Short mmCIF file of C-alpha atoms and ligand atoms in Angstrom, two decimals:
data_model
loop_
_atom_site.label_atom_id
_atom_site.label_comp_id
_atom_site.label_asym_id
_atom_site.label_seq_id
_atom_site.Cartn_x
_atom_site.Cartn_y
_atom_site.Cartn_z
CA MET A 1 -2.98 24.94 -9.09
CA ILE A 2 -2.11 21.41 -10.25
CA PRO A 3 -3.35 19.17 -7.41
CA PHE A 4 -1.20 16.43 -5.94
CA ASN A 5 -3.98 13.86 -6.25
CA VAL A 6 -7.37 13.53 -7.92
CA PRO A 7 -9.37 10.40 -7.01
CA PRO A 8 -10.11 8.24 -10.07
CA ILE A 9 -13.69 8.24 -11.35
CA THR A 10 -14.55 5.92 -14.23
CA GLY A 11 -18.16 7.02 -14.81
CA ASN A 12 -19.89 3.76 -13.85
CA GLU A 13 -19.79 4.36 -10.07
CA ILE A 14 -23.28 5.98 -9.99
CA TYR A 15 -24.73 3.21 -12.15
CA TYR A 16 -23.48 0.48 -9.80
CA ILE A 17 -24.51 2.40 -6.68
CA GLU A 18 -28.05 2.70 -8.09
CA LYS A 19 -28.00 -1.02 -8.77
CA SER A 20 -26.84 -1.61 -5.22
CA LEU A 21 -29.73 0.47 -3.82
CA ARG A 22 -32.22 -1.66 -5.75
CA THR A 23 -30.82 -4.87 -4.26
CA GLN A 24 -31.79 -3.58 -0.80
CA LYS A 25 -28.70 -5.29 0.56
CA LEU A 26 -26.41 -2.53 1.71
CA SER A 27 -24.46 -4.11 4.54
CA GLY A 28 -21.19 -5.98 4.23
CA GLY A 29 -20.95 -9.27 2.37
CA GLY A 30 -23.59 -8.21 -0.19
CA PRO A 31 -23.63 -8.81 -3.97
CA PHE A 32 -21.05 -6.13 -4.89
CA THR A 33 -18.72 -7.19 -2.09
CA LYS A 34 -18.82 -10.71 -3.58
CA LYS A 35 -18.22 -9.38 -7.12
CA CYS A 36 -15.14 -7.43 -5.98
CA GLU A 37 -13.76 -10.30 -3.90
CA GLU A 38 -14.16 -12.72 -6.81
CA TRP A 39 -12.48 -10.20 -9.10
CA PHE A 40 -9.33 -10.24 -6.96
CA GLU A 41 -9.39 -14.02 -6.51
CA ARG A 42 -9.73 -14.58 -10.26
CA ASN A 43 -7.34 -11.93 -11.57
CA PHE A 44 -4.63 -12.22 -8.92
CA LYS A 45 -4.87 -16.00 -8.38
CA CYS A 46 -5.55 -15.45 -4.72
CA LYS A 47 -7.16 -18.06 -2.46
CA LYS A 48 -9.39 -15.72 -0.47
CA THR A 49 -10.05 -11.97 -0.55
CA LEU A 50 -12.25 -10.20 1.99
CA LEU A 51 -13.22 -6.54 1.61
CA VAL A 52 -12.71 -4.48 4.78
CA PRO A 53 -13.23 -0.80 5.69
CA SER A 54 -9.54 0.15 5.17
CA CYS A 55 -6.03 -1.17 4.85
CA THR A 56 -5.57 -0.21 8.51
CA HIS A 57 -8.35 -2.67 9.40
CA ALA A 58 -6.81 -5.34 7.15
CA LEU A 59 -3.53 -4.96 9.08
CA GLU A 60 -5.39 -5.17 12.42
CA MET A 61 -7.06 -8.38 11.25
CA ALA A 62 -3.65 -9.71 10.21
CA ALA A 63 -2.32 -9.07 13.73
CA MET A 64 -5.26 -11.02 15.19
CA LEU A 65 -4.88 -13.85 12.67
CA ILE A 66 -1.25 -14.49 13.58
CA ASP A 67 -2.08 -14.21 17.31
CA VAL A 68 0.21 -11.33 18.16
CA LYS A 69 0.71 -11.24 21.93
CA GLU A 70 2.25 -8.87 24.48
CA GLY A 71 6.02 -8.74 23.92
CA ASP A 72 6.08 -10.26 20.43
CA GLU A 73 8.41 -8.47 18.03
CA ILE A 74 7.37 -7.44 14.53
CA ILE A 75 9.99 -6.48 11.94
CA MET A 76 9.18 -3.72 9.43
CA PRO A 77 10.69 -0.65 7.76
CA SER A 78 10.53 2.68 9.58
CA TYR A 79 9.82 4.40 6.28
CA THR A 80 6.08 3.62 6.16
CA PHE A 81 2.61 4.81 7.14
CA VAL A 82 1.66 4.66 10.86
CA SER A 83 -0.93 1.92 10.37
CA THR A 84 1.73 -0.63 9.43
CA ALA A 85 3.03 -0.36 13.01
CA ASN A 86 -0.11 0.62 14.94
CA ALA A 87 -2.05 -2.50 13.97
CA PHE A 88 0.52 -4.62 15.83
CA VAL A 89 1.20 -2.18 18.68
CA ILE A 90 -2.46 -2.24 19.77
CA ARG A 91 -2.10 -6.00 20.26
CA GLY A 92 0.93 -5.49 22.53
CA ALA A 93 3.77 -6.01 20.05
CA LYS A 94 7.12 -4.25 20.02
CA ILE A 95 8.18 -2.91 16.61
CA VAL A 96 11.70 -3.60 15.34
CA PHE A 97 12.55 -1.20 12.53
CA VAL A 98 14.98 -2.21 9.80
CA ASP A 99 16.72 0.16 7.39
CA ILE A 100 15.57 0.57 3.79
CA ARG A 101 17.40 0.16 0.48
CA PRO A 102 18.07 3.60 -0.97
CA ASP A 103 17.24 2.49 -4.54
CA THR A 104 13.66 1.29 -3.96
CA MET A 105 12.96 2.75 -0.46
CA ASN A 106 11.84 -0.79 0.52
CA ILE A 107 13.01 -2.79 3.55
CA ASP A 108 16.60 -3.98 3.02
CA GLU A 109 16.29 -7.77 2.76
CA ASN A 110 19.95 -8.13 3.78
CA ARG A 111 19.36 -6.46 7.16
CA ILE A 112 16.35 -8.50 8.26
CA GLU A 113 18.15 -11.56 9.59
CA SER A 114 20.22 -9.64 12.15
CA ALA A 115 17.00 -8.09 13.54
CA ILE A 116 15.46 -11.48 14.34
CA THR A 117 15.33 -12.53 18.01
CA GLU A 118 13.54 -15.27 19.94
CA LYS A 119 10.53 -12.97 20.23
CA THR A 120 10.16 -12.23 16.53
CA LYS A 121 6.76 -13.26 15.19
CA ALA A 122 6.46 -11.69 11.76
CA ILE A 123 8.03 -9.59 9.04
CA VAL A 124 5.81 -6.88 7.59
CA VAL A 125 6.99 -5.72 4.18
CA VAL A 126 5.80 -2.50 2.54
CA HIS A 127 5.91 -2.33 -1.26
CA TYR A 128 6.72 1.37 -1.54
CA ALA A 129 5.38 3.14 -4.64
CA GLY A 130 3.97 -0.20 -5.82
CA VAL A 131 7.47 -1.58 -6.42
CA ALA A 132 7.93 -5.02 -4.84
CA CYS A 133 10.31 -5.87 -2.01
CA GLU A 134 12.82 -8.69 -2.66
CA MET A 135 10.21 -11.33 -1.81
CA ASP A 136 12.14 -14.52 -2.67
CA GLN A 137 14.85 -13.74 -0.14
CA ILE A 138 12.37 -12.48 2.46
CA MET A 139 10.19 -15.62 2.20
CA LYS A 140 13.32 -17.76 2.53
CA ILE A 141 14.37 -15.98 5.75
CA ALA A 142 10.82 -16.27 7.10
CA SER A 143 10.65 -19.99 6.49
CA LYS A 144 14.12 -20.53 8.01
CA TYR A 145 13.00 -18.85 11.27
CA ASN A 146 9.34 -19.92 11.08
CA LEU A 147 7.98 -16.38 10.84
CA TYR A 148 4.87 -14.98 9.21
CA VAL A 149 5.16 -12.55 6.30
CA ILE A 150 2.50 -9.88 5.96
CA GLU A 151 2.51 -7.67 2.89
CA ASP A 152 1.38 -4.09 3.32
CA ALA A 153 0.47 -3.79 -0.35
CA ALA A 154 -1.65 -0.65 0.17
CA GLN A 155 0.19 0.92 -2.77
CA GLY A 156 0.72 -2.29 -4.71
CA VAL A 157 -2.63 -3.24 -6.28
CA MET A 158 -1.95 -4.48 -9.87
CA SER A 159 1.84 -4.66 -9.34
CA THR A 160 3.71 -7.95 -9.66
CA TYR A 161 6.93 -9.63 -8.50
CA LYS A 162 8.18 -12.36 -10.86
CA GLY A 163 4.68 -12.47 -12.32
CA ARG A 164 2.87 -12.84 -8.98
CA ALA A 165 0.47 -10.15 -7.75
CA LEU A 166 1.68 -8.20 -4.73
CA GLY A 167 -0.38 -9.17 -1.71
CA THR A 168 -0.50 -12.84 -2.76
CA ILE A 169 3.07 -13.83 -1.87
CA GLY A 170 3.23 -13.60 1.95
CA HIS A 171 0.83 -15.39 4.34
CA ILE A 172 -1.44 -12.33 4.31
CA GLY A 173 -1.71 -9.30 2.01
CA CYS A 174 -3.36 -5.94 2.74
CA TYR A 175 -4.77 -3.45 0.19
CA SER A 176 -6.05 0.10 0.52
CA PHE A 177 -8.82 1.78 -1.46
CA HIS A 178 -8.36 5.17 0.18
CA GLU A 179 -8.96 8.07 -2.21
CA THR A 180 -5.19 8.58 -2.62
CA LYS A 181 -4.65 5.04 -3.91
CA ASN A 182 -4.88 3.69 -7.49
CA TYR A 183 -8.37 2.21 -7.03
CA THR A 184 -10.73 3.72 -4.51
CA CYS A 185 -14.12 3.87 -2.88
CA GLY A 186 -13.28 6.79 -0.60
CA GLU A 187 -12.22 4.61 2.30
CA GLY A 188 -11.84 0.88 1.87
CA GLY A 189 -9.46 -2.04 1.87
CA ALA A 190 -9.04 -5.77 1.42
CA ILE A 191 -7.28 -8.60 3.20
CA LEU A 192 -5.88 -11.43 1.08
CA ILE A 193 -5.57 -14.73 2.89
CA ASN A 194 -2.93 -16.81 1.16
CA ASP A 195 -2.50 -19.39 3.93
CA PRO A 196 -5.57 -21.66 3.59
CA ALA A 197 -5.41 -22.52 7.30
CA MET A 198 -6.41 -18.93 8.14
CA ILE A 199 -9.41 -18.53 5.82
CA GLU A 200 -12.17 -19.70 8.16
CA ARG A 201 -10.83 -17.69 11.10
CA ALA A 202 -10.51 -14.55 8.94
CA GLU A 203 -14.23 -14.75 8.14
CA ILE A 204 -15.01 -15.10 11.84
CA ILE A 205 -12.81 -12.18 12.91
CA ARG A 206 -14.41 -9.97 10.26
CA GLU A 207 -17.91 -10.91 11.50
CA LYS A 208 -17.46 -9.72 15.10
CA GLY A 209 -16.01 -13.05 16.19
CA THR A 210 -19.04 -15.07 15.07
CA ASP A 211 -19.57 -17.80 12.48
CA ARG A 212 -22.25 -15.71 10.75
CA SER A 213 -20.61 -16.22 7.32
CA LYS A 214 -21.22 -19.97 7.60
CA PHE A 215 -24.80 -19.29 8.74
CA PHE A 216 -25.46 -17.10 5.66
CA ARG A 217 -24.14 -19.89 3.43
CA GLY A 218 -26.61 -22.28 5.08
CA GLN A 219 -23.83 -24.44 6.54
CA ILE A 220 -25.11 -24.07 10.14
CA ASP A 221 -28.53 -23.37 11.79
CA LYS A 222 -27.44 -20.71 14.30
CA TYR A 223 -24.46 -18.47 14.59
CA THR A 224 -22.67 -17.75 17.87
CA TRP A 225 -19.68 -16.00 19.39
CA ILE A 226 -16.63 -18.21 18.94
CA ASP A 227 -13.49 -16.01 18.75
CA ILE A 228 -12.20 -12.46 19.11
CA GLY A 229 -13.16 -10.12 16.28
CA SER A 230 -14.72 -6.84 15.31
CA SER A 231 -16.90 -5.34 12.60
CA TYR A 232 -14.47 -5.41 9.71
CA LEU A 233 -16.94 -5.44 6.80
CA LEU A 234 -17.07 -2.84 4.03
CA ASN A 235 -20.63 -1.70 3.21
CA ASP A 236 -21.97 -2.87 -0.16
CA ILE A 237 -22.52 0.69 -1.49
CA SER A 238 -18.77 1.29 -1.26
CA ALA A 239 -18.15 -2.08 -2.88
CA ALA A 240 -20.43 -1.03 -5.78
CA PHE A 241 -18.30 2.11 -6.23
CA LEU A 242 -15.12 0.05 -6.11
CA TYR A 243 -16.43 -2.46 -8.65
CA ALA A 244 -16.73 0.30 -11.27
CA GLN A 245 -13.02 0.92 -10.79
CA LEU A 246 -11.95 -2.72 -10.88
CA GLU A 247 -13.73 -3.15 -14.22
CA LYS A 248 -11.43 -0.42 -15.56
CA ALA A 249 -8.34 -1.61 -13.70
CA GLN A 250 -6.26 -2.23 -16.82
CA GLU A 251 -7.12 1.16 -18.26
CA ILE A 252 -6.36 3.02 -15.02
CA ASN A 253 -3.08 1.10 -14.61
CA GLN A 254 -1.97 1.84 -18.18
CA ASP A 255 -2.88 5.51 -17.87
CA ARG A 256 -0.84 5.91 -14.66
CA LEU A 257 2.14 4.10 -16.19
CA THR A 258 2.04 6.40 -19.22
CA THR A 259 2.21 9.43 -16.92
CA TRP A 260 4.99 7.82 -14.85
CA ASN A 261 7.02 7.07 -18.00
CA LEU A 262 6.54 10.61 -19.28
CA TYR A 263 7.93 12.00 -16.00
CA TYR A 264 10.88 9.62 -16.24
CA ALA A 265 11.70 10.51 -19.85
CA ASN A 266 11.47 14.25 -19.13
CA LEU A 267 13.64 14.15 -16.00
CA LYS A 268 16.26 11.63 -17.12
CA GLY A 269 18.57 14.44 -18.27
CA LEU A 270 18.59 16.02 -14.80
CA GLN A 271 19.56 12.68 -13.30
CA GLU A 272 22.40 12.32 -15.81
CA GLU A 273 23.64 15.78 -14.85
CA GLY A 274 23.68 14.65 -11.21
CA CYS A 275 21.03 17.15 -10.04
CA ILE A 276 18.38 14.63 -8.91
CA GLU A 277 17.82 10.88 -8.52
CA LEU A 278 14.90 9.03 -10.10
CA PRO A 279 13.10 5.89 -8.89
CA TYR A 280 14.60 2.47 -9.61
CA VAL A 281 12.45 -0.52 -10.59
CA PRO A 282 14.22 -3.93 -10.35
CA GLU A 283 13.99 -6.27 -13.35
CA GLU A 284 11.64 -8.76 -11.64
CA CYS A 285 9.12 -6.06 -10.63
CA LYS A 286 6.25 -4.70 -12.70
CA HIS A 287 4.94 -1.62 -10.93
CA ASN A 288 1.60 0.16 -11.12
CA GLY A 289 2.61 3.82 -11.43
CA HIS A 290 1.34 4.48 -7.91
CA LEU A 291 3.62 7.42 -7.34
CA PHE A 292 6.47 9.29 -8.98
CA TYR A 293 9.21 10.74 -6.81
CA ILE A 294 12.52 12.50 -7.25
CA LYS A 295 15.33 12.86 -4.74
CA THR A 296 17.11 16.16 -4.23
CA ALA A 297 20.64 16.58 -2.85
CA CYS A 298 19.59 17.40 0.72
CA LEU A 299 16.75 18.46 3.04
CA LYS A 300 17.24 22.18 2.35
CA GLU A 301 16.98 21.61 -1.40
CA GLN A 302 13.88 19.45 -0.90
CA GLU A 303 12.16 22.25 1.05
CA ASP A 304 13.25 24.89 -1.47
CA LEU A 305 12.02 22.88 -4.44
CA ILE A 306 8.64 22.07 -2.83
CA LYS A 307 8.20 25.81 -2.22
CA TYR A 308 9.36 26.71 -5.75
CA LEU A 309 6.86 24.21 -7.22
CA LYS A 310 4.09 25.66 -5.03
CA ASP A 311 4.94 29.19 -6.17
CA ASN A 312 4.51 27.89 -9.72
CA GLY A 313 1.09 26.36 -9.03
CA ILE A 314 2.20 22.77 -8.40
CA MET A 315 1.34 20.75 -5.30
CA ALA A 316 4.26 18.44 -4.55
CA VAL A 317 4.74 16.78 -1.17
CA PHE A 318 7.29 14.95 0.98
CA HIS A 319 6.48 11.52 2.32
CA TYR A 320 6.84 9.61 5.58
CA VAL A 321 8.58 11.05 8.58
CA PRO A 322 10.38 7.87 9.72
CA LEU A 323 8.37 6.11 12.43
CA HIS A 324 11.35 5.32 14.66
CA SER A 325 12.00 9.02 15.30
CA SER A 326 8.33 9.86 16.02
CA LYS A 327 6.89 10.18 19.54
CA ALA A 328 5.01 6.87 19.44
CA GLY A 329 7.78 5.17 17.47
CA THR A 330 10.36 5.69 20.21
CA GLN A 331 7.86 4.38 22.77
CA TYR A 332 6.72 1.25 20.92
CA GLY A 333 9.70 0.40 18.77
CA ARG A 334 13.44 0.29 18.35
CA PHE A 335 15.73 0.53 15.35
CA SER A 336 17.83 -2.54 14.58
CA GLY A 337 21.32 -1.68 13.33
CA ILE A 338 22.24 1.70 11.87
CA ASP A 339 19.90 4.14 10.15
CA LEU A 340 21.98 4.60 7.02
CA TYR A 341 19.26 5.50 4.54
CA THR A 342 15.82 5.78 6.21
CA THR A 343 16.22 9.32 7.53
CA SER A 344 18.68 10.70 5.01
CA HIS A 345 16.73 9.54 1.95
CA SER A 346 13.25 10.39 3.26
CA GLU A 347 14.52 13.96 3.76
CA ARG A 348 15.41 14.19 0.08
CA LEU A 349 12.29 12.69 -1.45
CA ILE A 350 9.57 14.71 -3.21
CA ARG A 351 6.40 13.15 -4.63
CA LEU A 352 5.08 14.81 -7.79
CA PRO A 353 1.40 14.98 -8.82
CA LEU A 354 0.21 11.74 -10.41
CA TYR A 355 -3.38 10.65 -10.91
CA TYR A 356 -5.65 8.91 -13.42
CA GLN A 357 -6.20 11.00 -16.57
CA MET A 358 -3.56 13.56 -15.66
CA SER A 359 -2.86 15.81 -18.62
CA PRO A 360 0.52 15.17 -20.31
CA ARG A 361 0.80 18.96 -20.70
CA HIS A 362 0.80 19.27 -16.92
CA VAL A 363 3.56 16.67 -16.64
CA THR A 364 5.71 18.53 -19.16
CA TYR A 365 5.05 21.82 -17.37
CA ILE A 366 6.03 20.35 -13.97
CA CYS A 367 9.26 18.95 -15.44
CA ASP A 368 10.06 22.32 -17.04
CA VAL A 369 9.60 24.07 -13.68
CA ILE A 370 11.98 21.57 -12.04
CA LYS A 371 14.54 22.11 -14.82
CA THR A 372 14.32 25.90 -14.37
CA PHE A 373 14.85 25.46 -10.60
CA TYR A 374 18.15 23.65 -11.27
CA GLU A 375 19.24 26.01 -14.04
CA LYS A 376 18.98 28.89 -11.58
CA ARG A 377 21.25 27.16 -9.08
C1 PLP B 1 -2.39 4.21 2.49
C2 PLP B 1 -1.55 3.27 3.25
C3 PLP B 1 -2.04 2.62 4.39
C4 PLP B 1 -3.38 2.91 5.01
O1 PLP B 1 -4.46 2.66 4.20
P1 PLP B 1 -5.95 3.02 4.71
O2 PLP B 1 -6.83 2.30 3.73
O3 PLP B 1 -6.08 4.50 4.67
O4 PLP B 1 -6.09 2.48 6.09
C5 PLP B 1 -1.22 1.69 5.01
N1 PLP B 1 0.01 1.43 4.56
C6 PLP B 1 0.52 2.07 3.49
C7 PLP B 1 1.90 1.73 3.02
C8 PLP B 1 -0.24 3.02 2.80
O5 PLP B 1 0.28 3.65 1.74
#
């Protein structure tokens, strides 16, 4: 069986974990946490990065940082992971879902403005498959209506939009280091604070609502409770694991892109014949090979092909069931405008196996199986 995902391992994880054990500083904010945070700040030109236990936690911190209150409205696509919405719902917000663009599966920047009301507080963009949303236009709309922009860049680490790293363009960016993402430590995440006015408060919220970070830096004599917060620190052992991956970030990125390009080259013919659709990457976006998907003609064909791949030893999977049609989604959100593409295109999408150091022979085999499926039709 060709698995859908294999978590990346670079070989240095054990070495750095052993080093971490010798430091005897295993809690959050330790030496490896600092190394990772500085890595992002240096390489992505980001003002402040804080490691957190997951992207879900980064999104929860974002909701606290922008002071989401009961009745506030948050705009986002329905085609996303539950955490994008949940983080704001638990602070009392109502979710306003906006349709996606069928070419990138990202929020349609042209449908955001009509979803804005007096209660709108923020736009949460999701860079699906590590391909950037149309950020120039979205930032322009946000500044016109005085809204926050939060980037769910869980899939977008190492991707860029007009040369800028995803996660560094909105007021706040959120990363995931879950084992299914490009860089991992099992479970982990980061919050990128791009608005300097939020940096001090982000440190406080992450430290249970205290100014302990200042205390550790020797800036104050005692630390106390000064704001809301929780325990949003990643332990330093996980950070040590992650650091081994960040050191190899270029190599992992290049390897995934090579696999992605091989899929594309092999399946281009089927797209030209009108059997399937392949992903589209706009000119101004450099992606990170996070995932490779194809789109079938309809739901029935999607189900048939997933089964056919499975029968041939290949694990391929669908992706998000749109949030607005889920049980919680109908309770906590509403869809703005018409659902032209969210449902219809999610029902056609199949994600193919893609992971670091995937064998090119496997890619060719998978493409051959897909070609045989269409030849038989
Ligand atoms: C993976 C993912 C998340 C959640 O990340 P965790 O680190 O598991 O909390 C959130 N949003 C998107 C778009 C994701 O792909």
